[in-house]
XYZ file of C-alpha atoms in Angstrom:
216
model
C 1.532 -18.828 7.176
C -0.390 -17.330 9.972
C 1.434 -14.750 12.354
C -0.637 -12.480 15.501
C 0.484 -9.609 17.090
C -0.958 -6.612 19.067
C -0.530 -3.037 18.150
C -1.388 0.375 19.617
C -3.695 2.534 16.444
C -2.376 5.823 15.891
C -6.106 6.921 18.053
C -4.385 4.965 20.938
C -6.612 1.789 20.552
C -5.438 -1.761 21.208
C -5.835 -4.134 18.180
C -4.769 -7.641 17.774
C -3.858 -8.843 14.340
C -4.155 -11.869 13.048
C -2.683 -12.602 9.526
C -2.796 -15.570 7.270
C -1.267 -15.877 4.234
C -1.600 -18.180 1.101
C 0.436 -18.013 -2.433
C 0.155 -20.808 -5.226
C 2.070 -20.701 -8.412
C 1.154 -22.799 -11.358
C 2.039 -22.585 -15.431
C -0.994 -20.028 -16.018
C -0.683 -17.454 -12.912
C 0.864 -16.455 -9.214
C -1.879 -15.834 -6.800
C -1.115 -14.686 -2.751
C -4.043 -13.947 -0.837
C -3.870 -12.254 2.821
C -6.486 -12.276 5.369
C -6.233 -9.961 8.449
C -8.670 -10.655 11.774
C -8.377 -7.093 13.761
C -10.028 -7.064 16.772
C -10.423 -5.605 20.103
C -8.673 -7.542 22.720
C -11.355 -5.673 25.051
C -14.460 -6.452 22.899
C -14.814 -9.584 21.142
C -17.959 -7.807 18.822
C -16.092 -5.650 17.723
C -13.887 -7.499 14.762
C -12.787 -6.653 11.016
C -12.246 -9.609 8.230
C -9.788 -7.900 5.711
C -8.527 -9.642 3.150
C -6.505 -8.497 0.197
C -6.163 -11.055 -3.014
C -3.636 -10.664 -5.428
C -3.016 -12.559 -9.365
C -0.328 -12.468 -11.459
C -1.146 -13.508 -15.347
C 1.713 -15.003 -17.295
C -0.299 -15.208 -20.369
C -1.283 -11.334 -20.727
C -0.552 -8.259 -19.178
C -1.136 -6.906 -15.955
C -4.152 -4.212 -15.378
C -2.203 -3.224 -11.886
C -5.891 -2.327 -11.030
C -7.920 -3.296 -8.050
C -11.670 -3.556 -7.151
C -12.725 -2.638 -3.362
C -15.035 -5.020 -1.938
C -17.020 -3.585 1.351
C -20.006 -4.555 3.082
C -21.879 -2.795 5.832
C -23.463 -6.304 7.103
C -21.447 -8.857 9.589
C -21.232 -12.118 8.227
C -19.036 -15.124 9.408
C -15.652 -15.512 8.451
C -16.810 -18.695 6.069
C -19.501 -16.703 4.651
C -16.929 -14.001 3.700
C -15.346 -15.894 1.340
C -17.684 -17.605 0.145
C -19.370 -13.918 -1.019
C -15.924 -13.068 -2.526
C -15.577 -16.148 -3.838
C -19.114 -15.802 -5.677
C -18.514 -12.148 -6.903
C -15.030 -12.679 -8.546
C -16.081 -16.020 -10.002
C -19.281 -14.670 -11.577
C -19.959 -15.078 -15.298
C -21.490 -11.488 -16.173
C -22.123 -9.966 -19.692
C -19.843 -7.222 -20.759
C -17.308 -7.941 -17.854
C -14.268 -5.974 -17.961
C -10.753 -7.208 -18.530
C -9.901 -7.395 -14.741
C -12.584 -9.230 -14.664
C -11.188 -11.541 -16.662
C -7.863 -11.536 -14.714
C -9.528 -12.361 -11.419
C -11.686 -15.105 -12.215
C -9.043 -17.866 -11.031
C -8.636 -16.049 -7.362
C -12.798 -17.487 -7.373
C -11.008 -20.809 -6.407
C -7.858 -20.322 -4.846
C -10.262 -18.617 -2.385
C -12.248 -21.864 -1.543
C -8.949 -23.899 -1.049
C -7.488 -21.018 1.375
C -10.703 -21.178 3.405
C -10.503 -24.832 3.794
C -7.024 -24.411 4.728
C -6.978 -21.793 7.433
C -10.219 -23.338 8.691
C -7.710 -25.333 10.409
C -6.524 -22.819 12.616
C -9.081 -20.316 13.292
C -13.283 -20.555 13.687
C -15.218 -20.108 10.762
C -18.021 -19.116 12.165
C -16.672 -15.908 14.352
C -18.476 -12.887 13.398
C -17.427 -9.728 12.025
C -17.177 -6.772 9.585
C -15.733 -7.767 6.219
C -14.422 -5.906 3.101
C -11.583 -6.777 0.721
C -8.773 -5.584 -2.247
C -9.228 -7.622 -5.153
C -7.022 -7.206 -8.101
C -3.537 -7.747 -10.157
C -1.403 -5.314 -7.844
C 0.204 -5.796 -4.884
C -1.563 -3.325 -2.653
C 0.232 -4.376 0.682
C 4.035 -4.039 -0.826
C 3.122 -0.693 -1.882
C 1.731 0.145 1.833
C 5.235 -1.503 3.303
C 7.253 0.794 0.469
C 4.854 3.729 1.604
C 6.147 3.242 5.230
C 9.336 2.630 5.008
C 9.767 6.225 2.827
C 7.126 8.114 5.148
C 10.200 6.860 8.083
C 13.230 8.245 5.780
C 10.981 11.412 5.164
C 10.508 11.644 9.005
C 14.185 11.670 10.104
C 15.850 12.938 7.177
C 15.472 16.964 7.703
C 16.523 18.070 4.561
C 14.009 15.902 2.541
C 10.576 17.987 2.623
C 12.922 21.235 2.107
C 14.092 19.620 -1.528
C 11.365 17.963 -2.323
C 7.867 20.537 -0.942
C 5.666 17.578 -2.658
C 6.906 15.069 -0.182
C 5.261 17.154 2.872
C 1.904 15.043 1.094
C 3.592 11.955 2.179
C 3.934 12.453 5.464
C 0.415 13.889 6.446
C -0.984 10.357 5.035
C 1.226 8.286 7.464
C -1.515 7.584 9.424
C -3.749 6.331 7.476
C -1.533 3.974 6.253
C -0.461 2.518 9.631
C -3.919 1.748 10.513
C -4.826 -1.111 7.990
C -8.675 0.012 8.939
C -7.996 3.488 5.971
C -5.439 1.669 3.700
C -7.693 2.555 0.724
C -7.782 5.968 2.590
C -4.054 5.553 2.505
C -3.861 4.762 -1.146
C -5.897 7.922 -2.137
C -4.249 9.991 -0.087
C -0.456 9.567 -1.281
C -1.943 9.927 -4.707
C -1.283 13.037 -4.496
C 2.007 14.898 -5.460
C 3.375 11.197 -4.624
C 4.976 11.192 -8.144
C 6.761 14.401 -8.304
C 8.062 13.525 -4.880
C 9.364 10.653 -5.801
C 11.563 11.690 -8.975
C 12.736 15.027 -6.986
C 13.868 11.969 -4.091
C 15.774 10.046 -6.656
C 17.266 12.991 -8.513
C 18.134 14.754 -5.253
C 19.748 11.246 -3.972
C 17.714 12.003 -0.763
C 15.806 8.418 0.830
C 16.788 7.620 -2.521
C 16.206 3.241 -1.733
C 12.818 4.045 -0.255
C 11.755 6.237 -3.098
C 12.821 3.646 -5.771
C 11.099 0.928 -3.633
C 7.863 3.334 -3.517
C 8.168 3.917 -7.900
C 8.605 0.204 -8.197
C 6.049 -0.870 -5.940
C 3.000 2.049 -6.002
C 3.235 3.596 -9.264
């Protein structure tokens, strides 16, 4: 699937998005894998390869943990995955069990590359940095959202719940997909007793289950 779209950042800059998106399900695992291109529609240098890569096990349990991948170095988009590629399929003593859990995304990275070098150029130059794990770090952003919106135009929610207030400063990060681990970190905070005095109160009460189902 590949989708692009322009947006205005909350710091009033234009950004185009480009999004691809890859899932295979077999007997052992589900694995999606997202890559966003963010650029400047103004300034071609100035780009961002951000992918996120997600694995379900069906033969043990889910960590719901994630590793954060950055880089301070451009590289090309083909040379990005090939890093990622190399770091989660690594053999390394003493590796943890999310380690462990990973190791398949190694290859389902090399087939989505081939793939989506179909439609885009390889070779384009840019930033890089990626969310590696067993949890589903862009349903909990969308969950995030949608409750941050309830929050927003529901008056009587941040007088019920004080905790929720949290919530809302941390919007912004989480609209611009530049801070999402800012994002992450940020609702951390309070986020759970917000989200049982929501559902108890019956206040955004959908959001706030989607947000416990999704985030925590």
């Amino acid at each position: 699937m590949k989708i692009t779209s322009e947006a205005i950042t909350s710091k009033k800059r234009k950004i185009r998005i480009t999004t691809f998106y890859y899932k295979n399900k077999n007997l052992y695992y589900d694995a999606q894998i997202y890559t966003l291109i963010l650029e400047d529609p103004d300034d071609t240098a100035k780009r961002l390869f951000y992918t996120v890569a997600d694995i379900y096990p069906r033969d043990r349990r889910a960590l719901e943990q994630f590793d954060l991948i950055v880089a301070k170095d451009k590289v090309s988009l083909e040379t990005h995955y090939r890093i990622l590629s190399s770091i989660i399929g690594r053999n390394q003593p003493n590796e943890e069990e999310l380690d462990q859990i990973i190791k398949p995304l190694s290859s389902e990275l090399e087939i989505f590359s081939k793939m989506i070098g179909k439609y885009v150029d390889l070779h384009q130059v840019g930033n890089h940095m990626a969310l590696v794990g067993d949890q589903s770090i862009f349903t909990c952003i969308e969950s995030l959202l949608s409750l941050g919106d309830c929050l927003l135009t529901t008056s009587e929610a941040i007088d019920l719940c004080p905790l929720c207030a949290q919530v809302v400063t941390c919007i912004p990060a989480c609209v611009d997909i530049f801070t999402a681990p800012v994002c992450l970190a940020c609702e951390a905070t309070g986020l759970g007793g917000c989200i049982v005095c929501l559902i108890a109160a019956y206040v955004c009460y959908d959001a706030a289950l989607a947000v416990r189902n999704n985030c925590l």
